[in-house]
Amino acid sequence: MANSYKFLGVNLSTQTETSILTAGTKDTIIIKSIRVKNNTGNTPTISFDVLDSSNSVEATILNTQSLTANSSVEILTMPLVLESSDILKATVSSNDNVNIGISYLNIT
């Protein structure tokens, strides 16, 4: 098994549910931090879901968190685990410019 610490930065500016991070077929991902930055003067909301591929269920991790204008917020209070082929998805309520920073451990 190999462990790699990684960072993923995503710019989200669409109202469509977007796949952010997918665990490889032989990987486990432990997400330590999801930091969201609202780069506008507006106040959109953001939601996060995980598609659990082992049983084809999409679970809501966070539902409609308000994002204060020109500020950032930490989404996780505990680590989040993605198993083989699981997908972390995000949806923002408007076409505003939102940055997402994810710090995680990839175990292969």
Coordinates of N, CA and C in Angstrom, one line a residue:
M1 N 0.8 -1.2 0.0 CA 0.0 0.0 0.0 C 0.9 1.2 0.0
A2 N 0.5 2.2 -0.8 CA 1.2 3.5 -0.9 C 0.2 4.6 -0.4
N3 N 0.8 5.5 0.4 CA 0.0 6.6 0.9 C 0.5 7.9 0.2
S4 N -0.4 8.7 -0.3 CA 0.0 10.0 -0.9 C -0.9 11.1 -0.4
Y5 N -0.3 12.1 0.2 CA -1.1 13.3 0.6 C -1.3 14.2 -0.6
K6 N -2.5 14.7 -0.8 CA -2.8 15.5 -2.0 C -3.7 16.7 -1.7
F7 N -3.7 17.6 -2.6 CA -4.6 18.8 -2.6 C -5.2 18.9 -3.9
L8 N -6.5 19.2 -3.9 CA -7.3 19.4 -5.2 C -8.0 20.8 -5.1
G9 N -7.7 21.6 -6.0 CA -8.4 22.9 -6.1 C -9.4 22.9 -7.3
V10 N -10.6 23.3 -7.0 CA -11.7 23.3 -8.0 C -12.4 24.7 -8.0
N11 N -12.6 25.2 -9.2 CA -13.4 26.4 -9.4 C -14.8 26.0 -9.9
L12 N -15.8 26.3 -9.1 CA -17.1 25.9 -9.4 C -18.0 27.1 -9.7
S13 N -18.5 27.2 -10.9 CA -19.3 28.4 -11.3 C -20.6 28.0 -12.1
T14 N -21.1 26.8 -11.8 CA -22.3 26.4 -12.5 C -23.3 25.8 -11.5
Q15 N -24.6 25.8 -11.8 CA -25.6 25.3 -10.9 C -25.8 23.7 -11.0
T16 N -25.1 23.2 -12.0 CA -25.2 21.7 -12.2 C -24.4 20.9 -11.2
E17 N -24.9 19.8 -10.7 CA -24.2 18.9 -9.8 C -22.9 18.5 -10.5
T18 N -21.8 18.7 -9.9 CA -20.5 18.5 -10.5 C -19.6 17.4 -9.7
S19 N -19.1 16.4 -10.4 CA -18.2 15.5 -9.7 C -16.9 16.2 -9.4
I20 N -16.5 16.1 -8.2 CA -15.3 16.9 -7.7 C -14.1 15.9 -7.6
L21 N -14.3 14.8 -6.9 CA -13.2 13.8 -6.6 C -13.8 12.4 -6.7
T22 N -13.1 11.5 -7.4 CA -13.5 10.2 -7.6 C -12.3 9.2 -7.1
A23 N -12.7 8.3 -6.2 CA -11.7 7.3 -5.8 C -11.5 6.3 -6.9
G24 N -10.2 6.0 -7.1 CA -9.9 5.0 -8.1 C -10.4 3.6 -7.7
T25 N -10.5 2.7 -8.7 CA -11.1 1.4 -8.4 C -10.3 0.6 -7.3
K26 N -9.1 0.9 -7.1 CA -8.3 0.2 -6.0 C -7.8 1.1 -4.9
D27 N -8.5 2.3 -4.8 CA -8.1 3.3 -3.9 C -9.1 3.5 -2.8
T28 N -8.6 4.1 -1.7 CA -9.4 4.6 -0.6 C -8.9 6.0 -0.4
I29 N -9.8 7.0 -0.3 CA -9.4 8.4 -0.1 C -10.0 8.8 1.3
I30 N -9.1 9.4 2.1 CA -9.6 10.0 3.3 C -9.5 11.5 3.2
I31 N -10.6 12.2 3.2 CA -10.6 13.6 3.0 C -10.6 14.2 4.4
K32 N -9.5 15.1 4.6 CA -9.3 15.7 5.9 C -10.0 17.1 5.9
S33 N -10.0 17.8 4.8 CA -10.6 19.2 4.8 C -11.2 19.5 3.5
I34 N -12.4 20.1 3.5 CA -13.0 20.7 2.4 C -13.3 22.2 2.7
R35 N -12.5 23.1 2.1 CA -12.6 24.5 2.3 C -13.3 25.2 1.1
V36 N -14.3 25.9 1.4 CA -15.1 26.6 0.3 C -14.9 28.1 0.5
K37 N -14.6 28.8 -0.7 CA -14.4 30.2 -0.7 C -15.4 30.8 -1.7
N38 N -16.2 31.7 -1.2 CA -17.1 32.5 -2.1 C -16.4 33.8 -2.5
N39 N -16.2 33.9 -3.8 CA -15.4 35.0 -4.3 C -16.2 36.2 -4.8
T40 N -17.5 36.2 -4.4 CA -18.4 37.2 -4.9 C -19.1 38.0 -3.7
G41 N -19.8 39.0 -4.0 CA -20.6 39.7 -3.0 C -22.0 39.1 -2.8
N42 N -22.3 38.1 -3.5 CA -23.5 37.4 -3.4 C -23.5 36.3 -2.3
T43 N -24.6 35.7 -2.0 CA -24.7 34.7 -0.9 C -25.3 33.4 -1.4
P44 N -24.6 32.7 -2.3 CA -25.1 31.4 -2.8 C -25.1 30.3 -1.7
T45 N -25.6 29.2 -1.9 CA -25.5 28.0 -1.1 C -24.8 26.9 -1.8
I46 N -24.2 26.0 -1.0 CA -23.5 24.9 -1.6 C -24.0 23.6 -0.9
S47 N -24.0 22.5 -1.7 CA -24.4 21.2 -1.2 C -23.3 20.2 -1.6
F48 N -23.0 19.2 -0.8 CA -22.1 18.1 -1.1 C -22.8 16.8 -1.0
D49 N -22.6 15.9 -1.9 CA -23.2 14.5 -1.9 C -22.0 13.5 -2.2
V50 N -22.2 12.3 -1.8 CA -21.3 11.2 -2.1 C -22.1 10.1 -2.7
L51 N -21.6 9.7 -3.9 CA -22.2 8.5 -4.6 C -21.4 7.3 -4.1
D52 N -22.1 6.5 -3.3 CA -21.5 5.3 -2.7 C -21.7 4.2 -3.8
S53 N -20.6 3.9 -4.5 CA -20.7 3.0 -5.7 C -21.0 1.6 -5.3
S54 N -20.7 1.2 -4.1 CA -20.8 -0.2 -3.7 C -22.3 -0.6 -3.6
N55 N -23.2 0.4 -3.3 CA -24.6 0.1 -3.3 C -25.5 1.1 -4.1
S56 N -24.8 1.9 -5.0 CA -25.5 2.8 -5.9 C -26.5 3.8 -5.1
V57 N -26.0 4.3 -4.0 CA -26.8 5.3 -3.2 C -26.0 6.6 -3.2
E58 N -26.8 7.7 -3.4 CA -26.1 9.0 -3.3 C -26.6 9.6 -1.9
A59 N -25.6 9.8 -1.1 CA -25.9 10.3 0.3 C -25.5 11.8 0.4
T60 N -26.4 12.6 0.9 CA -26.1 14.0 1.1 C -25.2 14.2 2.4
I61 N -24.1 14.8 2.1 CA -23.1 15.1 3.2 C -23.4 16.5 3.8
L62 N -23.8 17.4 3.0 CA -24.1 18.8 3.4 C -25.2 19.3 2.5
N63 N -26.3 19.9 3.1 CA -27.4 20.3 2.3 C -27.5 21.9 2.5
T64 N -27.3 22.6 1.4 CA -27.6 24.0 1.3 C -26.9 24.9 2.4
Q65 N -25.6 24.8 2.5 CA -24.8 25.6 3.4 C -24.7 27.0 2.8
S66 N -25.1 28.0 3.5 CA -25.0 29.4 3.0 C -23.6 29.8 3.0
L67 N -23.2 30.5 1.9 CA -21.8 31.1 1.8 C -21.9 32.6 1.9
T68 N -21.3 33.1 3.0 CA -21.3 34.5 3.2 C -20.5 35.2 2.1
A69 N -20.9 36.4 1.7 CA -20.2 37.1 0.6 C -18.7 37.3 1.0
N70 N -17.8 37.0 0.0 CA -16.4 37.2 0.1 C -15.8 36.6 1.3
S71 N -16.1 35.3 1.6 CA -15.6 34.7 2.8 C -15.4 33.2 2.5
S72 N -14.8 32.5 3.5 CA -14.6 31.1 3.3 C -15.1 30.3 4.5
V73 N -15.3 29.0 4.3 CA -15.8 28.2 5.4 C -15.3 26.8 5.3
E74 N -15.0 26.1 6.4 CA -14.6 24.7 6.4 C -15.8 23.9 6.5
I75 N -15.9 22.9 5.6 CA -17.1 22.1 5.5 C -17.1 20.9 6.5
L76 N -15.9 20.3 6.6 CA -15.8 19.0 7.4 C -15.5 19.3 8.9
T77 N -16.0 18.6 9.8 CA -15.6 18.6 11.2 C -14.9 17.3 11.5
M78 N -15.1 16.3 10.6 CA -14.5 14.9 10.8 C -14.1 14.5 9.4
P79 N -13.1 13.6 9.3 CA -12.7 13.0 8.0 C -13.8 12.3 7.3
L80 N -13.8 12.4 6.0 CA -14.8 11.7 5.1 C -14.0 10.7 4.3
V81 N -14.5 9.5 4.2 CA -13.9 8.4 3.5 C -14.6 8.1 2.2
L82 N -13.8 8.0 1.1 CA -14.3 7.6 -0.2 C -13.7 6.2 -0.5
E83 N -14.5 5.2 -0.7 CA -14.0 3.9 -1.0 C -13.9 3.8 -2.5
S84 N -13.5 2.6 -3.0 CA -13.3 2.3 -4.4 C -14.5 2.9 -5.3
S85 N -14.2 3.7 -6.2 CA -15.1 4.3 -7.2 C -16.2 5.2 -6.6
D86 N -16.1 5.6 -5.3 CA -17.1 6.6 -4.8 C -16.7 7.9 -5.4
I87 N -17.8 8.8 -5.5 CA -17.6 10.1 -6.1 C -18.1 11.2 -5.1
L88 N -17.3 12.2 -4.9 CA -17.7 13.4 -4.1 C -18.3 14.4 -5.1
K89 N -19.5 14.9 -4.9 CA -20.1 15.8 -5.8 C -20.5 17.1 -5.1
A90 N -20.5 18.2 -5.8 CA -20.9 19.5 -5.3 C -21.9 20.2 -6.2
T91 N -22.8 21.0 -5.6 CA -23.8 21.8 -6.3 C -23.8 23.1 -5.6
V92 N -23.7 24.2 -6.4 CA -23.8 25.6 -5.9 C -25.2 26.1 -6.5
S93 N -25.8 27.0 -5.7 CA -27.1 27.4 -6.0 C -27.2 28.5 -7.2
S94 N -26.1 29.0 -7.5 CA -26.1 30.1 -8.6 C -24.8 29.9 -9.4
N95 N -24.7 30.7 -10.4 CA -23.5 30.7 -11.2 C -22.4 31.6 -10.7
D96 N -22.3 31.7 -9.4 CA -21.3 32.6 -8.8 C -19.9 31.8 -8.8
N97 N -18.9 32.5 -8.5 CA -17.5 32.0 -8.5 C -17.2 31.5 -7.1
V98 N -17.1 30.1 -7.0 CA -16.9 29.5 -5.7 C -15.6 28.6 -5.9
N99 N -14.6 28.7 -5.0 CA -13.5 27.9 -5.0 C -13.6 26.8 -3.9
I100 N -13.2 25.6 -4.3 CA -13.2 24.5 -3.3 C -11.8 23.9 -3.2
G101 N -11.3 23.8 -2.0 CA -9.9 23.3 -1.8 C -10.1 22.0 -0.9
I102 N -9.6 20.9 -1.4 CA -9.7 19.6 -0.7 C -8.3 19.0 -0.4
S103 N -8.1 18.8 0.9 CA -6.9 18.1 1.3 C -7.2 16.7 1.7
Y104 N -6.5 15.7 1.1 CA -6.8 14.3 1.4 C -5.6 13.4 1.3
L105 N -5.9 12.2 1.8 CA -4.9 11.1 1.8 C -5.4 10.1 0.8
N106 N -4.6 9.7 -0.2 CA -4.9 8.7 -1.2 C -4.2 7.4 -0.8
I107 N -4.9 6.4 -0.6 CA -4.3 5.1 -0.2 C -4.5 4.1 -1.4
T108 N -3.4 3.7 -2.0 CA -3.5 2.8 -3.1 C -2.9 1.4 -2.8

